[in-house]
Structure formats: C-alpha cells, structure tokens
Coordinates of C-alpha atoms in Angstrom, one line a residue:
Chain A
X1 CA 17.1 107.5 -100.7
X2 CA 20.9 107.4 -100.9
X3 CA 23.0 107.0 -97.8
X4 CA 26.3 105.9 -96.3
X5 CA 29.2 107.3 -94.5
X6 CA 31.1 110.3 -95.8
X7 CA 33.8 109.7 -98.2
X8 CA 32.4 106.5 -99.7
X9 CA 30.6 105.9 -103.0
X10 CA 26.9 106.6 -102.6
X11 CA 24.5 103.7 -102.6
X12 CA 20.7 103.5 -102.7
X13 CA 19.2 102.6 -99.3
X14 CA 15.5 101.6 -99.1
X15 CA 13.5 104.3 -97.4
X16 CA 11.7 101.8 -95.1
X17 CA 14.9 100.2 -93.7
X18 CA 16.7 101.8 -90.7
X19 CA 19.8 103.8 -91.7
X20 CA 21.0 105.4 -88.5
X21 CA 22.6 103.9 -85.4
X22 CA 20.7 104.7 -82.2
X23 CA 23.6 107.0 -80.9
X24 CA 24.1 108.9 -84.1
X25 CA 24.7 112.5 -83.0
X26 CA 22.2 113.7 -85.5
X27 CA 19.5 112.0 -83.4
X28 CA 20.7 112.4 -79.9
X29 CA 22.3 115.9 -80.1
X30 CA 21.0 117.5 -83.3
X31 CA 24.7 117.8 -84.0
X32 CA 25.0 118.3 -87.7
X33 CA 23.7 120.3 -90.6
X34 CA 21.4 120.0 -93.5
X35 CA 20.1 121.5 -96.7
X36 CA 16.7 121.1 -98.5
X37 CA 16.5 121.3 -102.3
X38 CA 13.6 121.2 -104.7
X39 CA 13.7 118.6 -107.4
X40 CA 12.1 119.9 -110.5
X41 CA 12.1 118.3 -113.9
X42 CA 14.3 115.5 -112.5
X43 CA 17.0 117.9 -111.4
X44 CA 17.9 119.4 -108.1
X45 CA 17.6 123.2 -108.1
X46 CA 20.7 125.4 -107.5
X47 CA 22.8 122.6 -105.9
X48 CA 25.9 124.8 -105.9
X49 CA 24.3 127.4 -103.6
X50 CA 23.1 124.6 -101.2
X51 CA 26.5 122.9 -101.2
X52 CA 28.3 126.2 -100.5
X53 CA 26.0 126.9 -97.6
X54 CA 26.3 123.3 -96.3
X55 CA 30.1 123.7 -96.5
X56 CA 29.8 126.9 -94.3
X57 CA 27.5 125.2 -91.8
X58 CA 29.9 122.2 -91.6
X59 CA 32.9 124.5 -91.1
X60 CA 31.1 126.2 -88.2
X61 CA 30.4 122.8 -86.7
X62 CA 33.9 121.6 -87.3
X63 CA 32.7 118.9 -89.6
X64 CA 34.3 117.8 -92.9
X65 CA 31.7 115.9 -94.9
X66 CA 31.8 114.6 -98.4
X67 CA 33.3 117.0 -101.0
X68 CA 31.3 118.7 -103.6
X69 CA 31.8 116.0 -106.2
X70 CA 30.7 113.3 -103.8
X71 CA 27.6 115.2 -102.8
X72 CA 26.8 115.9 -106.5
X73 CA 27.2 112.1 -107.2
X74 CA 24.7 111.4 -104.4
X75 CA 22.3 114.1 -105.6
X76 CA 22.4 112.7 -109.1
X77 CA 21.7 109.2 -107.8
X78 CA 18.8 110.5 -105.7
X79 CA 17.2 112.5 -108.5
X80 CA 17.4 109.6 -110.9
X81 CA 15.6 107.4 -108.3
X82 CA 13.0 110.1 -107.9
X83 CA 12.4 110.7 -111.6
X84 CA 11.1 113.7 -113.5
X85 CA 7.4 113.3 -113.2
X86 CA 6.7 115.2 -110.1
X87 CA 8.5 117.8 -107.9
X88 CA 10.3 116.3 -105.0
X89 CA 12.1 117.4 -101.8
X90 CA 15.7 116.4 -101.5
X91 CA 17.5 116.7 -98.2
X92 CA 21.3 116.6 -97.6
X93 CA 22.2 115.5 -94.0
X94 CA 25.6 115.6 -92.4
X95 CA 26.2 114.6 -88.8
X96 CA 29.1 114.1 -86.5
X97 CA 28.4 110.3 -86.7
X98 CA 27.9 107.8 -83.9
X99 CA 28.6 109.1 -80.4
X100 CA 30.7 105.9 -79.7
X101 CA 33.1 107.1 -82.4
X102 CA 33.5 106.5 -86.2
X103 CA 33.1 108.5 -89.4
X104 CA 30.7 111.3 -89.9
X105 CA 27.3 110.3 -91.3
X106 CA 26.2 111.7 -94.6
X107 CA 23.0 110.9 -96.5
X108 CA 20.4 112.1 -98.8
X109 CA 16.6 111.6 -98.6
X110 CA 14.1 112.4 -101.4
X111 CA 10.3 112.5 -101.0
X112 CA 7.2 114.3 -102.2
X113 CA 6.3 117.9 -101.8
X114 CA 3.6 118.2 -99.1
X115 CA 0.1 119.6 -99.5
X116 CA 0.8 122.6 -97.2
X117 CA 3.6 123.7 -99.5
X118 CA 1.2 123.6 -102.5
X119 CA -1.4 125.6 -100.6
X120 CA 1.1 128.2 -99.4
X121 CA 2.3 128.7 -103.0
X122 CA -1.2 129.0 -104.3
X123 CA -3.0 130.9 -101.6
X124 CA -0.3 132.6 -99.6
X125 CA 0.1 132.5 -95.8
X126 CA -1.0 134.2 -92.6
X127 CA 2.0 134.8 -90.3
X128 CA 2.5 135.6 -86.7
X129 CA 5.5 137.6 -85.4
X130 CA 7.4 135.8 -82.7
X131 CA 10.6 136.8 -80.9
X132 CA 13.6 134.5 -81.3
X133 CA 15.0 135.8 -78.1
X134 CA 18.4 137.0 -79.4
X135 CA 19.6 140.5 -80.0
X136 CA 20.5 141.1 -83.6
X137 CA 24.2 141.8 -82.9
X138 CA 24.9 138.4 -81.2
X139 CA 25.8 136.3 -84.2
X140 CA 29.3 137.7 -84.5
X141 CA 30.1 137.9 -80.8
X142 CA 28.8 134.4 -79.9
X143 CA 29.7 132.0 -82.7
X144 CA 28.7 129.0 -80.5
X145 CA 25.1 130.0 -81.1
X146 CA 25.6 128.9 -84.7
X147 CA 23.2 131.6 -85.9
X148 CA 24.4 131.6 -89.5
X149 CA 24.4 127.8 -89.8
X150 CA 21.6 125.4 -90.8
X151 CA 22.0 122.9 -88.1
X152 CA 19.9 119.8 -87.4
X153 CA 18.8 121.4 -84.1
X154 CA 15.4 122.7 -85.4
X155 CA 13.2 121.9 -82.3
X156 CA 12.5 125.5 -81.5
X157 CA 11.7 126.3 -85.2
X158 CA 9.2 123.4 -85.3
X159 CA 7.8 124.6 -81.9
X160 CA 7.3 128.1 -83.3
X161 CA 5.4 126.8 -86.3
X162 CA 3.2 124.6 -84.0
X163 CA 2.6 127.7 -81.8
X164 CA 1.6 129.6 -84.9
X165 CA -0.7 126.9 -86.1
X166 CA -2.4 126.6 -82.7
X167 CA -3.3 130.3 -83.1
X168 CA -4.6 130.0 -86.6
X169 CA -1.4 131.0 -88.5
X170 CA 0.4 129.2 -91.3
X171 CA 3.9 130.4 -90.5
X172 CA 6.1 132.7 -88.4
X173 CA 8.3 135.8 -88.9
X174 CA 11.0 136.0 -86.2
X175 CA 12.1 139.3 -84.7
X176 CA 15.1 140.0 -82.6
X177 CA 14.8 141.1 -79.0
X178 CA 15.0 144.7 -80.4
X179 CA 12.1 144.0 -82.8
X180 CA 14.1 143.8 -86.0
X181 CA 12.7 141.5 -88.6
X182 CA 14.9 138.4 -89.0
X183 CA 13.6 135.4 -91.0
X184 CA 11.0 132.7 -91.0
X185 CA 11.8 129.4 -89.3
X186 CA 12.2 127.9 -92.8
X187 CA 12.3 130.9 -95.1
X188 CA 13.7 134.3 -95.9
X189 CA 11.6 137.5 -95.7
X190 CA 11.4 139.7 -98.8
X191 CA 9.3 142.8 -99.2
X192 CA 8.5 145.0 -102.2
X193 CA 8.7 148.8 -101.6
X194 CA 8.5 151.3 -104.4
X195 CA 9.4 148.8 -107.0
X196 CA 12.5 147.5 -105.1
X197 CA 12.8 144.2 -103.2
X198 CA 14.3 144.4 -99.7
X199 CA 15.4 141.6 -97.4
X200 CA 17.3 141.7 -94.0
X201 CA 21.1 141.5 -94.2
X202 CA 22.7 138.3 -92.9
X203 CA 24.5 140.2 -90.1
X204 CA 21.3 140.4 -88.1
X205 CA 21.9 136.7 -87.3
X206 CA 20.0 134.8 -90.0
X207 CA 20.7 132.2 -92.6
X208 CA 21.9 133.4 -96.0
X209 CA 18.9 132.3 -98.2
X210 CA 19.9 130.3 -101.2
X211 CA 16.6 131.2 -102.9
X212 CA 17.1 134.9 -102.2
X213 CA 20.6 134.6 -103.7
X214 CA 19.4 132.9 -106.9
X215 CA 16.5 135.2 -107.2
X216 CA 18.7 138.3 -106.8
X217 CA 20.8 137.2 -109.8
X218 CA 17.7 136.6 -112.0
X219 CA 16.1 139.9 -110.8
X220 CA 19.2 141.9 -111.7
X221 CA 18.9 140.6 -115.3
X222 CA 15.3 141.7 -115.3
X223 CA 16.2 145.2 -114.1
X224 CA 14.8 144.7 -110.6
X225 CA 16.9 145.7 -107.6
X226 CA 17.2 143.5 -104.6
X227 CA 18.7 145.3 -101.6
X228 CA 19.6 144.1 -98.1
X229 CA 18.2 146.4 -95.5
X230 CA 17.3 146.2 -91.8
X231 CA 13.6 146.0 -91.5
X232 CA 11.1 146.5 -88.7
X233 CA 7.6 145.0 -88.4
X234 CA 6.2 148.4 -89.4
X235 CA 8.1 148.1 -92.7
X236 CA 6.3 144.8 -93.4
X237 CA 2.9 146.3 -92.7
X238 CA 3.7 149.3 -94.9
X239 CA 5.1 147.3 -97.8
X240 CA 3.5 146.9 -101.2
X241 CA 3.8 143.2 -100.8
X242 CA 5.5 140.7 -98.4
X243 CA 6.8 137.2 -99.3
X244 CA 8.4 134.3 -97.5
X245 CA 10.8 132.7 -100.0
X246 CA 12.4 129.3 -99.6
X247 CA 13.8 126.4 -101.5
X248 CA 10.7 124.2 -101.5
X249 CA 7.8 126.5 -101.0
X250 CA 9.4 129.0 -103.3
X251 CA 7.4 132.2 -102.9
X252 CA 4.5 132.4 -100.4
X253 CA 2.8 135.8 -100.4
X254 CA 2.0 136.9 -96.9
X255 CA -1.7 137.8 -96.7
X256 CA -1.9 138.6 -93.0
X257 CA 0.5 139.5 -90.2
X258 CA -1.1 138.8 -86.8
X259 CA -4.4 140.8 -86.9
X260 CA -3.6 143.0 -89.9
X261 CA -4.6 142.0 -93.5
X262 CA -2.0 143.1 -96.0
X263 CA -3.0 144.8 -99.3
X264 CA -4.0 142.2 -101.9
X265 CA -3.1 144.5 -104.8
X266 CA -1.2 143.0 -107.7
X267 CA 2.5 143.7 -106.8
X268 CA 4.8 145.6 -109.2
X269 CA 7.4 142.8 -109.1
X270 CA 6.3 139.2 -109.8
X271 CA 8.4 137.6 -107.1
X272 CA 6.9 134.1 -107.7
X273 CA 8.0 134.3 -111.4
X274 CA 11.5 135.5 -110.4
X275 CA 11.8 132.5 -108.0
X276 CA 10.5 130.1 -110.6
X277 CA 13.1 131.2 -113.0
X278 CA 15.8 131.1 -110.3
X279 CA 15.1 127.4 -109.7
X280 CA 14.6 126.5 -113.4
X281 CA 10.9 125.9 -113.0
X282 CA 8.8 126.3 -116.2
Chain B
X1 CA 20.3 98.9 -76.2
X2 CA 16.5 98.6 -76.1
X3 CA 14.4 100.2 -78.8
X4 CA 11.1 100.2 -80.6
X5 CA 8.2 102.5 -81.2
X6 CA 6.3 104.0 -78.3
X7 CA 3.6 101.9 -76.7
X8 CA 5.0 98.5 -77.6
X9 CA 6.8 96.0 -75.4
X10 CA 10.5 96.8 -75.3
X11 CA 13.0 94.6 -77.1
X12 CA 16.7 94.5 -77.2
X13 CA 18.3 95.9 -80.4
X14 CA 21.9 95.3 -81.2
X15 CA 24.0 98.4 -80.8
X16 CA 25.7 98.0 -84.1
X17 CA 22.6 97.6 -86.2
X18 CA 20.8 100.7 -87.5
X19 CA 17.7 101.6 -85.6
X20 CA 16.4 104.9 -87.0
X21 CA 14.8 105.6 -90.4
X22 CA 16.7 108.3 -92.4
X23 CA 13.8 110.8 -91.9
X24 CA 13.3 110.3 -88.2
X25 CA 12.6 113.8 -86.9
X26 CA 15.1 113.2 -84.1
X27 CA 17.8 113.1 -86.8
X28 CA 16.6 115.7 -89.3
X29 CA 15.0 118.2 -86.9
X30 CA 16.3 117.4 -83.4
X31 CA 12.6 117.2 -82.7
X32 CA 12.2 115.3 -79.5
X33 CA 13.5 115.1 -76.0
X34 CA 15.8 113.0 -73.9
X35 CA 17.2 112.2 -70.5
X36 CA 20.6 110.8 -69.4
X37 CA 20.8 108.6 -66.3
X38 CA 23.7 107.1 -64.5
X39 CA 23.6 103.3 -64.0
X40 CA 25.3 102.4 -60.8
X41 CA 25.3 98.9 -59.1
X42 CA 23.1 97.6 -62.0
X43 CA 20.4 100.1 -61.3
X44 CA 19.4 103.4 -63.0
X45 CA 19.7 106.4 -60.5
X46 CA 16.6 108.4 -59.7
X47 CA 14.5 107.2 -62.6
X48 CA 11.3 108.9 -61.3
X49 CA 12.9 112.3 -61.4
X50 CA 14.1 111.8 -65.0
X51 CA 10.8 110.4 -66.1
X52 CA 9.0 113.4 -64.6
X53 CA 11.2 115.8 -66.5
X54 CA 10.9 113.8 -69.7
X55 CA 7.2 114.0 -69.3
X56 CA 7.4 117.8 -69.0
X57 CA 9.7 118.0 -72.0
X58 CA 7.4 115.8 -74.0
X59 CA 4.3 117.9 -73.0
X60 CA 6.1 121.1 -74.1
X61 CA 6.8 119.4 -77.5
X62 CA 3.3 118.0 -77.8
X63 CA 4.6 114.5 -77.7
X64 CA 3.0 111.6 -75.9
X65 CA 5.6 108.9 -75.5
X66 CA 5.6 105.6 -73.5
X67 CA 4.0 105.8 -70.1
X68 CA 6.1 105.6 -67.0
X69 CA 5.6 101.8 -66.6
X70 CA 6.7 101.3 -70.2
X71 CA 9.8 103.4 -69.7
X72 CA 10.6 101.6 -66.5
X73 CA 10.3 98.2 -68.2
X74 CA 12.7 99.4 -70.9
X75 CA 15.1 100.8 -68.2
X76 CA 15.0 97.5 -66.4
X77 CA 15.8 95.6 -69.6
X78 CA 18.7 98.0 -70.5
X79 CA 20.2 97.9 -67.0
X80 CA 20.0 94.0 -67.0
X81 CA 21.8 94.0 -70.3
X82 CA 24.5 96.4 -68.9
X83 CA 25.1 94.5 -65.7
X84 CA 26.3 95.7 -62.3
X85 CA 30.1 95.6 -62.8
X86 CA 30.7 99.1 -64.0
X87 CA 28.9 102.4 -64.1
X88 CA 27.0 103.1 -67.3
X89 CA 25.2 105.9 -69.1
X90 CA 21.6 105.2 -70.0
X91 CA 19.8 107.5 -72.4
X92 CA 16.1 107.8 -72.9
X93 CA 15.2 109.2 -76.3
X94 CA 11.7 110.2 -77.6
X95 CA 11.1 111.7 -81.0
X96 CA 8.2 112.7 -83.1
X97 CA 8.9 109.7 -85.4
X98 CA 9.4 109.6 -89.1
X99 CA 8.7 112.7 -91.1
X100 CA 6.7 110.6 -93.6
X101 CA 4.3 109.8 -90.7
X102 CA 3.9 107.0 -88.2
X103 CA 4.3 106.5 -84.5
X104 CA 6.7 108.4 -82.2
X105 CA 10.1 106.8 -81.8
X106 CA 11.2 105.8 -78.3
X107 CA 14.4 104.0 -77.4
X108 CA 17.0 103.6 -74.8
X109 CA 20.8 103.4 -75.2
X110 CA 23.3 102.3 -72.6
X111 CA 27.1 102.6 -72.8
X112 CA 30.2 103.3 -70.8
X113 CA 31.1 106.4 -68.7
X114 CA 33.7 108.3 -70.6
X115 CA 37.2 109.2 -69.4
X116 CA 36.4 113.0 -69.4
X117 CA 33.7 112.3 -66.9
X118 CA 36.0 110.4 -64.6
X119 CA 38.6 113.2 -64.8
X120 CA 36.1 115.9 -64.1
X121 CA 34.9 114.0 -61.0
X122 CA 38.4 113.5 -59.7
X123 CA 40.2 116.7 -60.7
X124 CA 37.4 119.3 -61.2
X125 CA 37.0 121.5 -64.2
X126 CA 38.1 124.9 -65.6
X127 CA 35.1 126.7 -67.0
X128 CA 34.6 129.7 -69.3
X129 CA 31.6 132.0 -69.1
X130 CA 29.6 132.3 -72.4
X131 CA 26.4 134.1 -73.1
X132 CA 23.5 132.1 -74.2
X133 CA 22.0 135.1 -75.9
X134 CA 18.6 135.1 -74.2
X135 CA 17.3 137.5 -71.5
X136 CA 16.5 135.7 -68.3
X137 CA 12.8 136.6 -68.5
X138 CA 12.2 135.1 -71.9
X139 CA 11.3 131.5 -70.9
X140 CA 7.7 132.3 -69.8
X141 CA 6.9 134.8 -72.5
X142 CA 8.2 132.7 -75.4
X143 CA 7.4 129.1 -74.8
X144 CA 8.4 128.1 -78.4
X145 CA 12.0 128.6 -77.3
X146 CA 11.6 125.5 -75.2
X147 CA 14.0 126.8 -72.5
X148 CA 12.7 124.5 -69.7
X149 CA 12.7 121.4 -72.0
X150 CA 15.6 118.9 -72.6
X151 CA 15.2 118.7 -76.3
X152 CA 17.4 116.7 -78.8
X153 CA 18.5 120.0 -80.3
X154 CA 21.8 120.3 -78.5
X155 CA 24.0 121.6 -81.4
X156 CA 24.7 125.0 -79.7
X157 CA 25.4 123.2 -76.4
X158 CA 28.0 121.0 -78.1
X159 CA 29.4 124.0 -80.0
X160 CA 29.8 125.9 -76.7
X161 CA 31.7 123.0 -75.2
X162 CA 34.0 122.8 -78.3
X163 CA 34.5 126.6 -78.1
X164 CA 35.5 126.2 -74.5
X165 CA 37.9 123.3 -75.3
X166 CA 39.5 125.3 -78.1
X167 CA 40.4 127.9 -75.4
X168 CA 41.7 125.4 -72.9
X169 CA 38.6 125.0 -70.7
X170 CA 36.7 121.8 -69.8
X171 CA 33.2 123.2 -69.6
X172 CA 31.0 126.3 -69.8
X173 CA 28.8 128.3 -67.5
X174 CA 26.1 130.1 -69.5
X175 CA 25.0 133.6 -68.6
X176 CA 21.9 135.5 -69.8
X177 CA 22.2 138.6 -71.9
X178 CA 22.0 140.6 -68.5
X179 CA 24.8 138.5 -67.1
X180 CA 22.8 136.3 -64.8
X181 CA 24.3 132.9 -64.2
X182 CA 22.1 130.2 -65.9
X183 CA 23.5 126.7 -66.1
X184 CA 26.1 124.6 -67.9
X185 CA 25.3 123.1 -71.3
X186 CA 25.0 119.7 -69.5
X187 CA 24.9 120.6 -65.8
X188 CA 23.5 122.7 -63.0
X189 CA 25.5 125.4 -61.2
X190 CA 25.7 125.1 -57.4
X191 CA 27.8 127.3 -55.1
X192 CA 28.6 127.2 -51.4
X193 CA 28.3 130.5 -49.5
X194 CA 28.5 130.7 -45.7
X195 CA 27.6 127.0 -45.2
X196 CA 24.6 127.2 -47.5
X197 CA 24.2 125.8 -51.1
X198 CA 22.7 128.1 -53.7
X199 CA 21.6 127.5 -57.3
X200 CA 19.8 129.6 -59.8
X201 CA 16.0 129.3 -59.9
X202 CA 14.3 127.6 -62.9
X203 CA 12.5 130.8 -63.9
X204 CA 15.7 132.3 -65.3
X205 CA 15.1 129.9 -68.2
X206 CA 17.0 126.7 -67.3
X207 CA 16.4 123.0 -67.0
X208 CA 15.3 121.8 -63.6
X209 CA 18.2 119.7 -62.5
X210 CA 17.3 116.2 -61.4
X211 CA 20.6 115.8 -59.5
X212 CA 20.0 119.2 -57.8
X213 CA 16.6 117.9 -56.8
X214 CA 17.8 114.6 -55.4
X215 CA 20.7 116.3 -53.7
X216 CA 18.4 118.9 -52.1
X217 CA 16.4 116.1 -50.4
X218 CA 19.5 114.4 -49.1
X219 CA 21.0 117.7 -47.9
X220 CA 17.9 118.6 -46.0
X221 CA 18.2 115.3 -44.0
X222 CA 21.9 116.2 -43.3
X223 CA 20.9 119.7 -42.1
X224 CA 22.3 121.5 -45.1
X225 CA 20.1 124.2 -46.7
X226 CA 19.9 124.4 -50.5
X227 CA 18.3 127.6 -51.7
X228 CA 17.4 128.9 -55.2
X229 CA 18.7 132.4 -55.7
X230 CA 19.6 134.5 -58.7
X231 CA 23.4 134.6 -59.1
X232 CA 25.9 136.8 -61.0
X233 CA 29.4 135.8 -62.1
X234 CA 30.7 137.8 -59.2
X235 CA 28.8 135.5 -56.8
X236 CA 30.7 132.5 -58.3
X237 CA 34.0 134.2 -57.9
X238 CA 33.3 135.1 -54.3
X239 CA 31.8 131.7 -53.3
X240 CA 33.5 129.3 -50.9
X241 CA 33.2 126.7 -53.6
X242 CA 31.5 126.2 -57.0
X243 CA 30.3 122.9 -58.6
X244 CA 28.7 121.7 -61.7
X245 CA 26.3 118.9 -60.8
X246 CA 24.8 116.5 -63.3
X247 CA 23.4 113.0 -63.6
X248 CA 26.5 111.3 -65.0
X249 CA 29.5 113.5 -64.0
X250 CA 27.8 113.9 -60.6
X251 CA 29.7 116.8 -58.9
X252 CA 32.6 118.5 -60.7
X253 CA 34.4 121.1 -58.5
X254 CA 35.1 124.3 -60.5
X255 CA 38.8 125.1 -60.2
X256 CA 39.0 128.1 -62.5
X257 CA 36.6 130.5 -64.1
X258 CA 38.2 132.1 -67.2
X259 CA 41.4 133.7 -65.9
X260 CA 40.6 133.4 -62.2
X261 CA 41.6 130.4 -60.0
X262 CA 39.0 129.6 -57.4
X263 CA 40.0 128.9 -53.7
X264 CA 41.1 125.3 -53.3
X265 CA 40.2 125.2 -49.6
X266 CA 38.3 122.2 -48.3
X267 CA 34.6 123.3 -48.6
X268 CA 32.3 123.2 -45.6
X269 CA 29.7 121.1 -47.4
X270 CA 30.8 117.9 -49.1
X271 CA 28.7 118.3 -52.2
X272 CA 30.3 115.2 -53.9
X273 CA 29.2 113.1 -51.0
X274 CA 25.7 114.5 -51.0
X275 CA 25.4 113.8 -54.7
X276 CA 26.7 110.3 -54.3
X277 CA 24.1 109.6 -51.6
X278 CA 21.4 111.1 -53.8
X279 CA 22.2 108.7 -56.6
X280 CA 22.7 105.6 -54.4
X281 CA 26.4 105.5 -55.0
X282 CA 28.5 103.8 -52.3

C-alpha cells in the first residue's frame, strides 16, 4: 500500500497502520474520486485509461491530484510490492484532504481479488433491474450531480448491490426514470446482437468504461464492431448475450435478468477473450 | 477527538494522528452515516434527536453501530475535551469498517465553528435553486437511493455548494424533477406565511431535520404552528420570510433566491430565537 499527500514522492505505508486523518473529506463527505485497476502478471492493466478518467473526475470535482508521472510512480511501487504471482486489485484514491485544511490526499491500495469476482467470471451473474432515479438527460444540465465522475460517494451503489443480494441476485443493472439501460453500479453493460456489440452511450449519464474502451480497440482489430446505442430492458432480454464488463471482474455473462433466464447459447463474439486481451491477460 | 471501533470504550485520539485505515469503507465508498451537532456551553445540542436519526440511517445501511449509551459516553468525552468557552461542531461518524473485513468504524470529531457559519447567521444567505434530479415520489419506491438517510456520500452536495459559490450564491435549495422544494444540501427549508411556519414533508425524499423537530416543539409552546406542506419555488418567493435551518448554522435568513431579492421586513415569527431556544443557546 503506497500513500502520502499529492505532489510528494510515493512511499510504502503498512496496510495495518492508519493512514487517514479523522476529518479527511474522503471519509466524512465522500469528497474525492477513485479508480480500480486489475494487477495481472505484476503489471497494472490499462493505467493510461484509468488515469485519464481519474483526471476527468478530479476536474469535475475541482481537484488537482498528482500528475500522471507521479501516479505511475506510485502504481509501479504498489505493483512491485504486490508481485506477479497472483492477480490483485489496485485502487487509486484522491480526496480533497482534511476538512481542517491542508493538501489533497492521494494514495494507492493493493489487495487480493475476491471470491465473488472469480465466481462471476466463471459462472456469470443474475441481475435485477433497479431505477437510479435520474432522467437520462440530466447529466449535462446538472453537472453538480457528477454523473460522469467516479466519486468516492458510492453508498447508493453499495446499497443497490445489497438490495439485489437480499433478493437473490448477484448484481444490478440501473435504468433511468424513463427505463433506459444505464450501467451496473460497478460495471458497463454490453450486449451482443446480430454479431455486433452494443453499449449505452455516455450521454445517458454514465461512467465511460475503461474496459469497454480497451475492449473496443481490441475488437476492431478482430473485425468486431462495438457501437454505442441507447438500449431498453427489452433489448437486453432479446439480445444474443448480455455481459457486465469491468476492470476487475472483466466480463461476467448475465444469466438471468429478474425472473427471465437468458439464452445460454454460445455467443458469436467471445467477449471474455476480447476483454482478456484488452487487459493483457494470458 | 474520540475514536475507536464500535462497541469499545471511547478513548481520546489526537486530531493530528491518522485514525482510519486506507481501505476504510467511509473513505473508499462513502459507505456509512454521520450526524453533526452544535456544542454550546460545553454541551452537545439535542443529542437524542441526532442519535435517533443516526440509528435510522444506520438501519437503512444495515449497520449496527455503538448503542445510544456508548455514543453518549463518547459525546461526553468529546465535549469535555472541547470545553465550554466557544461553540464547537461535533461530528458522529459510523462506517462499515475496513474493506478487508473487521468491525465497523465509529468515531467522533470536534472542531471550531467556521466563519461562513457565523456570517450566514448574522447576514443571511443568497441561494440558488438546483434540481436534485429525483422525482419526489422515489424515496419510498427505491430505498437503495437512501434518500432519507444521512450517508457519508456527500460529494454531490458539496459539488452543488461549489456550483452555487461559483455563481455568487452562499447556498442551495434543491427541487425535485417536478419542481417541488426539497431541502438544502445541509439544511431544512422553512418559510413563514400568514403567521405560520411551513416546511416540506419528509415523504418528498428529504432528511428529517433535527433542528426543525426541536424548533417545532419550542414553537408549539410559544403558540406558533409549524406545519409540513409541499412547497413550490413560487411559495418561497411569495413567503413573508424564508430560512434555512440546520444544527450548526441554526437559522440563516434567505435574502435572495436566484435573481429575486426577498422582502427584508421584520418577520412575524422570530425563527432564529425559536432555534436558539431549541438548542439551549442563551
């Protein structure tokens, strides 16, 4: 675990020693942003995409943060600490710093990939559709809602996942108040239809998925089209296959949406393989 | 500053020493709840109302937390540390604890009242009306949105206040997607109309204000009616007076709403005095 204030040289901080002051705005206001990266073969996957998104989130929050070289130095230190033997989860955190005043807080954690992630990769997931409460046109008109930013304020995302689990589901697909498909609380929705891959456009008020971006580049080389298109729940139910893609879980095939089992046929496009290649996984 | 895991005896923790592990879910997910209390004359104001609301927030988040006696012991310790000479801000924080596993995190901070608070009390505030993006009927149907809970995920509230400040305003009044008046990011809206005080009902998807509750009890004794009624922005503009009430700022008279100056006449009901009495302020 590497920590320290923004703008200083990174240093290793023992994981079992407190790092944050009690009034750090990360803790008392969720006032900051983060990224989660997969560590595979001793290297963090697609760091440039995560740093670009972290930079956009920081700008939306009016935070500065370490520059790209400083983050890369910290990522290098954290991945060396983690080693190459097993996959890991690396998190970049940037907060406004202590409420009493002082520099922004920037740190990196690294830890193991959880068993739920491994199960979702291997067996797929059952998802429930939940409203996120916003109309799909609100992101542009109300920037204070921070809809395109990956902020530390994830309480409702975690509550949605708990709500799903209490009803026997592994994960969630959010829809807008008009019923448009948005995203998962921790993932991007991708469907296969007639040999093409489709995913909702960012302007419906969702995060721009780094895994979707990296996968799109790999898919293009493989002759597979990835298009951004507005989707309804009916489009998921009628799809040849549905996935949740994300940086750590990678590709989780959706097996069931609420009461409806999805077709278990072999899909035409091997999304899991495309994602593996996108993150440099053997 | 008193800290420590839930269920243990409180102890004093120096404010300048780190308290939280880097993966505390308060910091990396905003996954917890909090309360902010005014310390006046060496005592925390209306602790029972704050502890009741903290209990409701914790239940919505499926957290347990210290029991009321444990919190009161911590509050007593924190207020003794602070002393009786000046007003203070005391914060109760409860999070799900470290992501790696372990007990919930519970702690208390205490610090000074900021200059913006003193100015808002003395001079009132100019507010801008911003949408919160939700319909006013969503709280009941979508409990995962945690609309009645005071969670640590306040990034959008802080962004709304920054957006207001960038446009020359001191604070915000949120409206629902239908234009119903909701609340401030850190306060409850109260208006005076024809000698009565009115405030939006909780079912529009807002926090139940502890200051409004305490003030209502005091007002009743003084023969002043406080009613809960759905309000539109036009009701604010036509009111005899508009206030934002909250636990630390207490009562801030609203002087301007966007481009419209509100009447500066002496109101019929002295809301500031009612709130002072409600919090035991001389």
